[in-house]
Coordinates of C-alpha atoms in Angstrom, one line a residue:
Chain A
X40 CA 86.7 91.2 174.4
X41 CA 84.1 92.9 176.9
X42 CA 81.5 95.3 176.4
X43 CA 83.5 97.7 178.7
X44 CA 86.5 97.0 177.3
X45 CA 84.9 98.4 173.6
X46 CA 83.2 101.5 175.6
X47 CA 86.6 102.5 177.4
X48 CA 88.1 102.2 173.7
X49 CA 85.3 104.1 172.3
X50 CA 85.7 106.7 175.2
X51 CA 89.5 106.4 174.1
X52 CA 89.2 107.0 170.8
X53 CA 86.6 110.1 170.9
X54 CA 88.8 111.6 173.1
X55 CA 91.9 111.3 171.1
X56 CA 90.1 112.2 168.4
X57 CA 88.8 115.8 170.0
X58 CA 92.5 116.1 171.4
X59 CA 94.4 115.6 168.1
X60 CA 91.8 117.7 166.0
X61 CA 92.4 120.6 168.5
X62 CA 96.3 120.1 168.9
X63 CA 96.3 120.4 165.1
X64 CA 94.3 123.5 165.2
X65 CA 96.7 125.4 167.5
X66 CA 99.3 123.3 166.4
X67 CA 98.3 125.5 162.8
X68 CA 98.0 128.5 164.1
X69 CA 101.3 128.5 166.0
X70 CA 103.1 127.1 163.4
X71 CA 101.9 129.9 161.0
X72 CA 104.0 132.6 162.1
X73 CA 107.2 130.3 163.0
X74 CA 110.2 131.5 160.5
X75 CA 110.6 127.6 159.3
X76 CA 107.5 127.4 158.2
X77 CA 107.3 130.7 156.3
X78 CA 110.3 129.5 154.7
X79 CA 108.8 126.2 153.5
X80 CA 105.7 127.8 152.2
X81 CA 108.1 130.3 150.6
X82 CA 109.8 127.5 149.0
X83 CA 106.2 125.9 148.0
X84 CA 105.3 129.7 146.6
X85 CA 108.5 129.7 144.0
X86 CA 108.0 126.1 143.4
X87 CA 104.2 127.1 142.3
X88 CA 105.8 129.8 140.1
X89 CA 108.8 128.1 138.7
X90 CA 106.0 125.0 137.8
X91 CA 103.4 127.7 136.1
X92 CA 106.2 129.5 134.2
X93 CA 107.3 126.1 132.6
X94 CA 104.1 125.6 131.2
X95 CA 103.6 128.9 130.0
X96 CA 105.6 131.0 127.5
X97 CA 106.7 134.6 128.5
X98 CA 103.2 136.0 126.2
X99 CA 101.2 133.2 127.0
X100 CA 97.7 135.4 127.2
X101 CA 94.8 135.1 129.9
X102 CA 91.5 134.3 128.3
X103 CA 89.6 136.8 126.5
X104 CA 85.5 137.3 126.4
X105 CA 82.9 139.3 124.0
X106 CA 80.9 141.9 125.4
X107 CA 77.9 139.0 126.0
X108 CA 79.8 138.2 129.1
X109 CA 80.5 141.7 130.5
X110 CA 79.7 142.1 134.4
X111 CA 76.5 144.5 134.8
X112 CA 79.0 146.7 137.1
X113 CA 82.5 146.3 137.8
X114 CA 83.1 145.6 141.4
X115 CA 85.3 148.4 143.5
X116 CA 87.3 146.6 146.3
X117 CA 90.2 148.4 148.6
X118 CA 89.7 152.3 148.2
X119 CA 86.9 153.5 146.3
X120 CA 87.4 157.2 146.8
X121 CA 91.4 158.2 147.9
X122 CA 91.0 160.6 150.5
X123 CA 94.2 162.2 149.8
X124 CA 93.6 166.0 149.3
X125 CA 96.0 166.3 146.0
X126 CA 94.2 163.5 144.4
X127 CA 90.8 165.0 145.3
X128 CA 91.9 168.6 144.1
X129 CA 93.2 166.4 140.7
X130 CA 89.4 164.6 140.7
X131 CA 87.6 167.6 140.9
X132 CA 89.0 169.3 137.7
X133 CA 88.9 166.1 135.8
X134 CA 92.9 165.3 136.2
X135 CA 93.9 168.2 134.0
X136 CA 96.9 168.6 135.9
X137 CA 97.8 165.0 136.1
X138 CA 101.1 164.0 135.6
X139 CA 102.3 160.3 135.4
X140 CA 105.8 160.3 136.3
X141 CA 108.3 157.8 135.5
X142 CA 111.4 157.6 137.2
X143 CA 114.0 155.8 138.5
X144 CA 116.5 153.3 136.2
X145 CA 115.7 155.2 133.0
X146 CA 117.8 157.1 130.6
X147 CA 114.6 159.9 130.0
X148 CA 112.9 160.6 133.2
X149 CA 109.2 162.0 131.8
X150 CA 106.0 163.0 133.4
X151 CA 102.8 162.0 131.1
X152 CA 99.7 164.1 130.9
X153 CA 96.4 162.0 130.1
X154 CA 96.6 163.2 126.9
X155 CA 100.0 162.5 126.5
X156 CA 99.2 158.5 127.1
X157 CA 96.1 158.9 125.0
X158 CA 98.4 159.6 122.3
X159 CA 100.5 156.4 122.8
X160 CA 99.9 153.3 121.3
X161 CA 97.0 151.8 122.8
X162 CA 95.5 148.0 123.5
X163 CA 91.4 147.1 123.9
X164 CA 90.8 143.6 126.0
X165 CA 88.2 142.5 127.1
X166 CA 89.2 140.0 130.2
X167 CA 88.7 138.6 133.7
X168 CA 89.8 139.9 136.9
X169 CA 90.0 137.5 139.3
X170 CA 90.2 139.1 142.7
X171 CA 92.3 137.0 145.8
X172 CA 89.4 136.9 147.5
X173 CA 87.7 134.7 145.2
X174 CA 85.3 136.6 142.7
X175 CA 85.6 137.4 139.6
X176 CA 84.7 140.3 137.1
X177 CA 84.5 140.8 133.4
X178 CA 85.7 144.2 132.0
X179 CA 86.6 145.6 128.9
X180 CA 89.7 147.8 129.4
X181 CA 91.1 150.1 127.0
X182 CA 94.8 152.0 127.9
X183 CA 98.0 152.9 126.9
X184 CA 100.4 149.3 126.1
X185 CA 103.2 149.7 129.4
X186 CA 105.4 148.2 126.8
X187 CA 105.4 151.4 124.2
X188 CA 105.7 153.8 127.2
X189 CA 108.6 152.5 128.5
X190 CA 110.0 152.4 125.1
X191 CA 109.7 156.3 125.5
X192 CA 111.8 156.4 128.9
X193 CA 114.3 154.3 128.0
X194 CA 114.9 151.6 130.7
X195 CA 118.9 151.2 131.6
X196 CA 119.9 147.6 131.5
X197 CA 119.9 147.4 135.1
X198 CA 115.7 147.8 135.4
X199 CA 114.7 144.9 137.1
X200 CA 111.1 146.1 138.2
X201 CA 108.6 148.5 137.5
X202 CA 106.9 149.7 140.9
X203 CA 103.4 151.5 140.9
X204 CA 103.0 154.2 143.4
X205 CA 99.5 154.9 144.2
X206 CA 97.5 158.1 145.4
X207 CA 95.6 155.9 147.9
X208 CA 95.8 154.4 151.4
X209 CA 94.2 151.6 152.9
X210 CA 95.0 150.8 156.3
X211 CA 94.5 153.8 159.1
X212 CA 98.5 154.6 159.4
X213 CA 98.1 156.2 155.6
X214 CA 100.2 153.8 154.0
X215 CA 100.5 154.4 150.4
X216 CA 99.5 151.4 148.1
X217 CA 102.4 150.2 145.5
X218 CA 102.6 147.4 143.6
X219 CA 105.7 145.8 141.5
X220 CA 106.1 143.2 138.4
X221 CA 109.1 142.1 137.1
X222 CA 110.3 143.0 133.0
X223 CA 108.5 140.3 131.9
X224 CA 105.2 141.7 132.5
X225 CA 105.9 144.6 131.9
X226 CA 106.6 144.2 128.4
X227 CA 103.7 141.4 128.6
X228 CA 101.8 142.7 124.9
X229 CA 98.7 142.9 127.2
X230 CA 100.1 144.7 130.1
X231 CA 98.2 148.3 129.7
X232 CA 97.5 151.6 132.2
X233 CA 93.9 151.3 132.0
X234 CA 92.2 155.1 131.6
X235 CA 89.0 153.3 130.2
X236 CA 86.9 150.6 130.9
X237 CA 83.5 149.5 129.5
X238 CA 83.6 152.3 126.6
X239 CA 83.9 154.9 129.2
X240 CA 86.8 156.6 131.3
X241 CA 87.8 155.0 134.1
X242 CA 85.4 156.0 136.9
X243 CA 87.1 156.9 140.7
X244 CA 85.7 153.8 141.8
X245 CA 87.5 151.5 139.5
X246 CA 91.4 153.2 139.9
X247 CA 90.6 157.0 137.7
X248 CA 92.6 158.2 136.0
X249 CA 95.2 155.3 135.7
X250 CA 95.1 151.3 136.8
X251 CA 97.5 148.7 135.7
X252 CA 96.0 145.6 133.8
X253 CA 98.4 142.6 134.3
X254 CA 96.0 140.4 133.1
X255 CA 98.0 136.7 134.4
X256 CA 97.8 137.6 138.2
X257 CA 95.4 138.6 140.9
X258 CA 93.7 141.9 141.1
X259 CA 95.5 142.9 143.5
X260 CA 99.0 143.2 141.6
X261 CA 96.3 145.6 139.2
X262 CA 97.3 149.2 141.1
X263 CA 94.7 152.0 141.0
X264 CA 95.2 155.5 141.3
X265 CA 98.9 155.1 139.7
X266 CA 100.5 158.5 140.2
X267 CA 104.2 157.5 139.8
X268 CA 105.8 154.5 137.9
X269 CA 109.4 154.0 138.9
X270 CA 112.2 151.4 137.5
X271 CA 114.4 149.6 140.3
X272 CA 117.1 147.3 140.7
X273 CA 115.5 145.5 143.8
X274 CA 112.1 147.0 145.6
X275 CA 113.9 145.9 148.9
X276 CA 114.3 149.4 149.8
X277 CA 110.5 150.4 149.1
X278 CA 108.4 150.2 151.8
X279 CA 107.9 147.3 153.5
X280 CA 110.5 145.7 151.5
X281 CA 108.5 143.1 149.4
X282 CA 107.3 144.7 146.4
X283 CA 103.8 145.4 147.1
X284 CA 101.1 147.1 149.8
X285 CA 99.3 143.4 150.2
X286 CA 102.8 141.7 150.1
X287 CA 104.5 143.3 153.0
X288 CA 101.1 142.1 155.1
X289 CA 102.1 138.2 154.0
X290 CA 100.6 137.9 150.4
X291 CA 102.8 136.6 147.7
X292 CA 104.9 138.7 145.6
X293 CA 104.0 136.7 142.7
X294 CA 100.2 136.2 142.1
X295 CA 100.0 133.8 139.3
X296 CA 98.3 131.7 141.9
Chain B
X1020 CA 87.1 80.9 165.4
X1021 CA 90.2 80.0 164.2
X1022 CA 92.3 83.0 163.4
X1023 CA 94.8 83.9 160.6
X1024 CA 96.9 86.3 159.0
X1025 CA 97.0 88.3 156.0
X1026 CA 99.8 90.4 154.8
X1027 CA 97.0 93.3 153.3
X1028 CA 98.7 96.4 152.2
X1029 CA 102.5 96.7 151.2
X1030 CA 104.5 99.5 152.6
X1031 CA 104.4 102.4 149.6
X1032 CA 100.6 102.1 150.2
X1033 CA 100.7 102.4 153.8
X1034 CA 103.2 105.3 153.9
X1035 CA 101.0 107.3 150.8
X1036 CA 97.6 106.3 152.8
X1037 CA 99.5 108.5 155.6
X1038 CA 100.9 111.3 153.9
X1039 CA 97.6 111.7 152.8
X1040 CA 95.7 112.3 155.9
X1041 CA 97.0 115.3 157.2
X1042 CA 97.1 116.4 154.0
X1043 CA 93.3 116.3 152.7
X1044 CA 92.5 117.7 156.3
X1045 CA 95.1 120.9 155.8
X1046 CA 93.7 121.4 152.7
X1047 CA 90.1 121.5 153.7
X1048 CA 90.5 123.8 156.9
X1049 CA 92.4 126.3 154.8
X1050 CA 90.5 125.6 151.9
X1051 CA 87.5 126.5 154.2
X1052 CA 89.3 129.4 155.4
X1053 CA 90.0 131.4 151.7
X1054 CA 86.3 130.3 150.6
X1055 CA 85.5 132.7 154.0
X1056 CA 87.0 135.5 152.4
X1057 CA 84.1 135.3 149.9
X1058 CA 81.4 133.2 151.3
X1059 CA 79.7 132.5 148.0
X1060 CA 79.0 130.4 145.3
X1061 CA 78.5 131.0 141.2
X1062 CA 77.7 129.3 138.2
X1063 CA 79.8 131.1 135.0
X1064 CA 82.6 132.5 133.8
X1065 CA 82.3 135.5 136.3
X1066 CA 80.3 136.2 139.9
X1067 CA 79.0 139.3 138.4
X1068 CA 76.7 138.3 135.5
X1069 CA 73.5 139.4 136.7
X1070 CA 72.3 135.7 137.8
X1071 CA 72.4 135.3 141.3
X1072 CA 75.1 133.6 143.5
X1073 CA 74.1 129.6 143.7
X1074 CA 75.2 129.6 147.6
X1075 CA 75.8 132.4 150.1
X1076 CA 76.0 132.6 153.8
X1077 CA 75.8 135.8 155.7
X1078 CA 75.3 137.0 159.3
X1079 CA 72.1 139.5 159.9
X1080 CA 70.8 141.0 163.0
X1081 CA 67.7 140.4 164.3
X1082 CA 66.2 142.0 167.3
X1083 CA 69.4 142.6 169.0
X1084 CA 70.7 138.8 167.9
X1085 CA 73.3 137.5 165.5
X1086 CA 71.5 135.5 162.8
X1087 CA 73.5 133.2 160.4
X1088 CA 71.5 132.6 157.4
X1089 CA 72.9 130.1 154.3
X1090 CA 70.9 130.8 151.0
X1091 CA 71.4 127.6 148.4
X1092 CA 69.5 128.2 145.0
X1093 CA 67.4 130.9 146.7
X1094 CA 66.2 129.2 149.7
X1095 CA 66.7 130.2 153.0
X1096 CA 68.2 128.7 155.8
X1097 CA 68.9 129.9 159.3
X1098 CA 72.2 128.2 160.2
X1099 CA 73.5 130.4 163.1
X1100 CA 76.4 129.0 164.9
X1101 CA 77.7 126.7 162.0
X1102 CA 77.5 128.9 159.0
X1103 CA 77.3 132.9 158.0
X1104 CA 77.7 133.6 162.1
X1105 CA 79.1 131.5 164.9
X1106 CA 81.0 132.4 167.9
X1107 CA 84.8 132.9 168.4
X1108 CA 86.6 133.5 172.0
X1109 CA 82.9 134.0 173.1
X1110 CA 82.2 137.3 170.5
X1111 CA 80.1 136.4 167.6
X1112 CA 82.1 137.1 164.2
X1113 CA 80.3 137.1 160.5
X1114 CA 81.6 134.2 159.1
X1115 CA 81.3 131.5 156.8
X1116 CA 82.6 127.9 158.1
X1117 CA 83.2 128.2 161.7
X1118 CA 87.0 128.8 163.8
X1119 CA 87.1 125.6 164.3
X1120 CA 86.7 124.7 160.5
X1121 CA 89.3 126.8 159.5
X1122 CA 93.2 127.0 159.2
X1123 CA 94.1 129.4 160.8
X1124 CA 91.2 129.8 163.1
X1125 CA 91.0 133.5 162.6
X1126 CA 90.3 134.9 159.7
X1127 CA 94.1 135.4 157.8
X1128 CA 93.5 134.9 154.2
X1129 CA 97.2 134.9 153.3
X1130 CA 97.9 132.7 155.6
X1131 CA 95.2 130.3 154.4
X1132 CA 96.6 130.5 151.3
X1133 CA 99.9 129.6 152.3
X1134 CA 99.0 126.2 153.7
X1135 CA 96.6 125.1 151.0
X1136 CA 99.3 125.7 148.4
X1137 CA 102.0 124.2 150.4
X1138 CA 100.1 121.0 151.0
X1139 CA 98.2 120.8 147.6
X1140 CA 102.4 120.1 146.6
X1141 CA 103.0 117.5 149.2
X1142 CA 99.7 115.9 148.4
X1143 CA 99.9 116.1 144.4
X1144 CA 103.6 114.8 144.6
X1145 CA 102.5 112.0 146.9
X1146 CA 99.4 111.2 144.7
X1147 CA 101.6 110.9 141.4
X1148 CA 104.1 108.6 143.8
X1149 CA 101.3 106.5 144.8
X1150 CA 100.2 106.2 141.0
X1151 CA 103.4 105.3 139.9
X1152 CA 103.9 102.6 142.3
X1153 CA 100.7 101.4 141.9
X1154 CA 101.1 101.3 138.0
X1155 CA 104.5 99.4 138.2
X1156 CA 103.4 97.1 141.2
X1157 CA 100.2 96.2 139.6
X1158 CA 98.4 97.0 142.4
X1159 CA 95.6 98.4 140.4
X1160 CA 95.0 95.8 138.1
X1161 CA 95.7 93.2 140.9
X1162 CA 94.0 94.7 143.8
X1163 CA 91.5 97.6 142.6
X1164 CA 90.1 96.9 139.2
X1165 CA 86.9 94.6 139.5
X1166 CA 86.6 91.2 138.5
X1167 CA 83.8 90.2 136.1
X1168 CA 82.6 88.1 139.3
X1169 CA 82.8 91.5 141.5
X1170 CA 80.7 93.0 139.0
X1171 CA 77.9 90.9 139.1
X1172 CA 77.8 90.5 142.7
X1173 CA 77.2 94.0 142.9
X1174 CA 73.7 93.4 144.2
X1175 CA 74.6 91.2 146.9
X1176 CA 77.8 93.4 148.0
X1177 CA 75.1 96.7 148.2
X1178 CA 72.7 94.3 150.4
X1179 CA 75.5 93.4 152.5
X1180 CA 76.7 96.9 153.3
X1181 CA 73.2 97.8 154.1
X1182 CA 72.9 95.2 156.9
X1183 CA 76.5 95.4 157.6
X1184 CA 77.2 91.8 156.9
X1185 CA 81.5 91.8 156.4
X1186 CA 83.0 89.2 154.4
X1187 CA 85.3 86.7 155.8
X1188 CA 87.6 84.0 154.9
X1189 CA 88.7 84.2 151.6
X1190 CA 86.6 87.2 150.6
X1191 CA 87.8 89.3 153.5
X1192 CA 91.4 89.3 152.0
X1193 CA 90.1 91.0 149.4
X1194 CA 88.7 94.9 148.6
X1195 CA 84.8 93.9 148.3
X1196 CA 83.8 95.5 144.7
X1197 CA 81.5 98.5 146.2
X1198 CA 85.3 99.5 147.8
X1199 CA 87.1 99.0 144.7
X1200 CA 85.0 101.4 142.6
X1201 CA 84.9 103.8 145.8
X1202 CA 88.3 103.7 145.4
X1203 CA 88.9 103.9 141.7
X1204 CA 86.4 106.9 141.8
X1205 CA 88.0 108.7 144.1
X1206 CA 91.5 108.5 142.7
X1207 CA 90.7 108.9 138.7
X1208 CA 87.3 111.0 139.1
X1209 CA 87.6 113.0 142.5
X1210 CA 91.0 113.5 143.2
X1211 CA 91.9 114.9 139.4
X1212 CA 88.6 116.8 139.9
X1213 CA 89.9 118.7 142.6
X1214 CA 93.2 119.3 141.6
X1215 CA 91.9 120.6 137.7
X1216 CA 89.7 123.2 139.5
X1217 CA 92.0 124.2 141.5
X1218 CA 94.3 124.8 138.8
X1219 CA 91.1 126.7 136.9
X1220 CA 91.4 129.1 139.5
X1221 CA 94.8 130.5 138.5
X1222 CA 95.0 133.2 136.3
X1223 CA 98.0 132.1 135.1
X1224 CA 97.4 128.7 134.0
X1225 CA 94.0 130.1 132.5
X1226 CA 96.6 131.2 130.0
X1227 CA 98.4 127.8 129.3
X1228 CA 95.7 127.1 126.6
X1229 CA 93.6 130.8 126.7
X1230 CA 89.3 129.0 127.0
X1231 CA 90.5 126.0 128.9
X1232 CA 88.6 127.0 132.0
X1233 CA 85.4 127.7 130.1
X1234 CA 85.2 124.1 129.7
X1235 CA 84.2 123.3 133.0
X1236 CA 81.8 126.5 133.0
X1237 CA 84.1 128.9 133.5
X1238 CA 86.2 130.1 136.6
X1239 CA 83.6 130.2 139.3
X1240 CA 81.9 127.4 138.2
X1241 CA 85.2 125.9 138.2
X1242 CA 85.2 127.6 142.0
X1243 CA 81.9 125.7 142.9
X1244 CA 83.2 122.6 141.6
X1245 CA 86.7 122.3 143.4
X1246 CA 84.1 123.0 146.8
X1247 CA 82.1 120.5 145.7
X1248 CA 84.6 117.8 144.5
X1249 CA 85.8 118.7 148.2
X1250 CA 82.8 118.1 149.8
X1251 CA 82.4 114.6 148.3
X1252 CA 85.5 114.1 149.1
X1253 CA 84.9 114.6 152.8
X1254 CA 81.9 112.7 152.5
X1255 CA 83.8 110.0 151.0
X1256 CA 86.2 109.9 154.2
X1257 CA 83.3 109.9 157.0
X1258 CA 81.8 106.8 155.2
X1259 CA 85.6 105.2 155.1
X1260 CA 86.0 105.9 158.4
X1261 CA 82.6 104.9 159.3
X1262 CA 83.9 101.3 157.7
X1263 CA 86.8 101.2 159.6
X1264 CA 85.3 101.2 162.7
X1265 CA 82.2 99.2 161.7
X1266 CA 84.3 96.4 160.2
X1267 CA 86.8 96.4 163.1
X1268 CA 88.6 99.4 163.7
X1269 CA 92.2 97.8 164.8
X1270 CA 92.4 95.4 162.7
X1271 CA 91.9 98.0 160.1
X1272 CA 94.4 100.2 161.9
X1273 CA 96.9 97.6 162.1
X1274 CA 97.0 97.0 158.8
X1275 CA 97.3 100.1 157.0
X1276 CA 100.2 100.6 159.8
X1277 CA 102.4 97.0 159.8
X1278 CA 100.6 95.4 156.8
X1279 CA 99.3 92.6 159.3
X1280 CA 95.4 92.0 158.9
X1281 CA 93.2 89.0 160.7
X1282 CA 91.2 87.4 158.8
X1283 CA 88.0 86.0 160.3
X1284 CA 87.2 82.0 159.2
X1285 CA 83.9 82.4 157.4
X1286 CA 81.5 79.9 159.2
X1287 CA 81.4 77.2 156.6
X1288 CA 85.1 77.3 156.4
X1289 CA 85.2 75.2 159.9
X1290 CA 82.6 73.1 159.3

């Protein structure tokens, strides 16, 4: 073996090296908007969620903390402030004339006042939102249990989700955010609409007057500004047609993860 | 120099070996890419706790130019180009690990996501495959688990590596025992590492037994250890690699693709 003979092999091998690191870079990014591959990684996603529901019972409950471990503040991310003028006009006399409505598959279509869910069974938890961006908070939450409200409204047999529509927008076109879960969480003991957090009522920043706790999944399943809870068959109609504002720009539907 | 053959590693091992190349390197570049989305670090149960994050990187401006600055337990380094700012299609972007770093290069956190989970199951399954073989085949007890010899030729195995002196004969149809424990480290301490915290990062399995996370610190500590168990991990691979070549990279190559490796005759061997 000659010394050129290694240098040409060295010069080889850099050079495949550089070439198949950025052939696997496009190769990435090309591939990550191919329909096969969205496929496969939707076939990983229910895999992840078929795997973590085995090991998990339908009230299996996320961790809970003591006040010691409370975050200073609780971190706003999305809207802080809907702009929408209703919801302003609602903010600005404290949300006397706020009205969760619940509609959709239900035998008793009702509209709540925030006294109204004040007067429902309630749950206190103190717990970790985990946001999919990678931080974390730790809030206490007080709110009405979703489970004794729907007990109210009387869900028909064919409910098969309970959507959030929200007050706020996120993007520039003014699409509203909406979330969804499936009957499972929604009767989830630890499931609540939030209207307090930290001993006081839930500040504009953090979702006022109502924001969905579903303690087992991301923050962003967690709606604020819920104006409108509605029972479906399918969520294939809604919007962009997969259950959620974050979900119709390519997140999962389910969040476990 | 005479020169023989060895028949070094047996096709389930070459084919796992494989699998998991592209796979560690998916699942750092995307791994890379979601820690982007929040370029810090924490120790605790939460990032809010009133201590401060353990490692940040941020982009500041500076008389008209893009500074990347990486703090790491409160000390501050300027690391423009690489981390907190670096350039992308010539326009300088806030950013923690650089396009190139990163699956995909832009910043897409859902997409990021979408790889790392889909290769963290071709990896895991291929890992439990390789373990069960390796169980059943004896490989570990016949090929990976020192010898009371290996052990106490430690010294002399760490000198050798120093000056680069590679075994032959005999000894070269062998792992050396600084290799094995690399090895058993990295597949009973690293590798479980990683996959544990990653698991600690899911709010649902957090409730498979509610307090398990707090073990390891809690859920961003768990957070700083899957990046760090990452990082060792890469560092683990550079220093393989490094061996590779040093010891004779086709040879190496040839034998973790056909099996086939040449054995050099050690010196007194011939004599």
């Amino acid at each position: 073996m000659t010394a050129d003979n290694n240098e040409g092999r060295r010069r080889f091998l850099a050079g495949t090296v550089g070439a198949a690191g950025g052939l696997l870079l496009s190769g990435c990014d090309y591939l990550s908007w191919s329909g096969a591959f969205v496929r496969l990684v939707e076939g990983a996603q229910k895999l992840s969620g078929a795997a973590q529901h085995l090991v998990t019972s339908r009230t299996s409950l996320a961790q809970e903390f003591t006040e010691a471990d409370l975050s200073p503040f609780f971190r706003s991310n999305g809207t802080s402030n809907p702009q929408d003028p209703a919801y302003q006009a609602m903010a600005q006399n404290g949300f006397a004339e706020y009205r969760l409505e619940v509609t959709g598959r239900v035998k008793r279509r009702t509209a709540f006042s925030l006294a109204g869910l004040r007067d429902l069974p309630s749950g206190t938890q103190i717990t970790r939102h985990d946001c999919v961006e990678g931080w974390s908070a730790i809030g206490k939450w007080k709110g009405v249990k979703l489970a004794a409200l729907l007990k109210r409204v009387h869900p028909l047999p064919d409910a098969r989700y309970v959507v959030f529509h929200c007050a706020d927008s996120i993007d520039d076109a003014g699409t509203r955010y909406y979330e969804s879960i499936d009957m499972e969480d929604a009767y989830h003991p630890r499931t609540i609409l939030a209207y307090g957090i930290n001993n006081q009522p839930l500040p504009i920043k953090n979702g006022a007057p109502i924001r969905v706790r579903i303690e087992r999944q991301l923050g962003y399943k967690m709606a604020k500004y819920v104006m409108r809870i509605e029972l479906v068959e399918s969520f294939a109609g809604i919007s962009g047609g997969r259950g959620g504002y974050w979900e119709d720009e390519g997140y999962e539907w389910y969040a476990g993860i | 120099m005479r020169k023989r053959w060895t028949y070094r590693h047996t096709l389930p091992v070459r084919i796992t070996h494989w699998v998991n190349f592209p796979c560690l390197l998916i699942l750092l570049m995307s791994g890379l890419q979601i820690f982007n989305t929040h370029p810090s670090l924490y120790w605790g149960k939460s990032s809010y706790t009133g201590k401060p994050s353990i490692l940040s990187m941020s982009a500041k401006q500076m008389k008209g130019e893009t500074i990347g600055v990486t703090r790491v337990l409160g000390q501050e380094f300027n690391t423009t180009g690489l981390f907190g700012a670096s350039k992308m299609g010539g326009q300088w972007q806030e950013r923690g690990f650089p396009a190139w770093a990163t699956i995909p290069s832009s910043q897409a956190l859902a997409l990021g996501r979408r790889w790392h989970f889909l290769f963290a199951w071709i990896f895991v399954i291929n890992g439990v495959l390789y373990v069960a073989y390796s169980l059943s085949s004896r490989h570990f007890a016949r090929d990976l688990a020192p010898t009371k010899a290996d052990l106490r030729g430690i010294g002399r195995s760490i000198k050798d590596h120093l000056v680069f002196r590679h075994p032959s004969g005999e000894a070269a149809k062998h792992y050396n025992v600084l290799q094995k424990l690399a090895y058993l480290m990295v597949i009973f301490g690293l590798l479980p590492l990683v996959i544990l915290m990653g698991w600690a990062l899911s709010p649902w399995l957090d409730s498979v037994i509610p307090g398990w996370v707090d073990l390891f610190g809690g859920r961003q500590a768990a957070r700083t250890l899957h990046f760090l168990a990452a990082v060792a991990l890469v560092a683990f691979v550079v220093i393989h690699v490094f061996e590779v070549i040093s010891i004779g990279f086709w040879n190496n190559l040839r034998s973790m693709v056909a099996g086939r490796y040449r054995i050099k005759e050690a010196a007194n061997d011939s004599r």
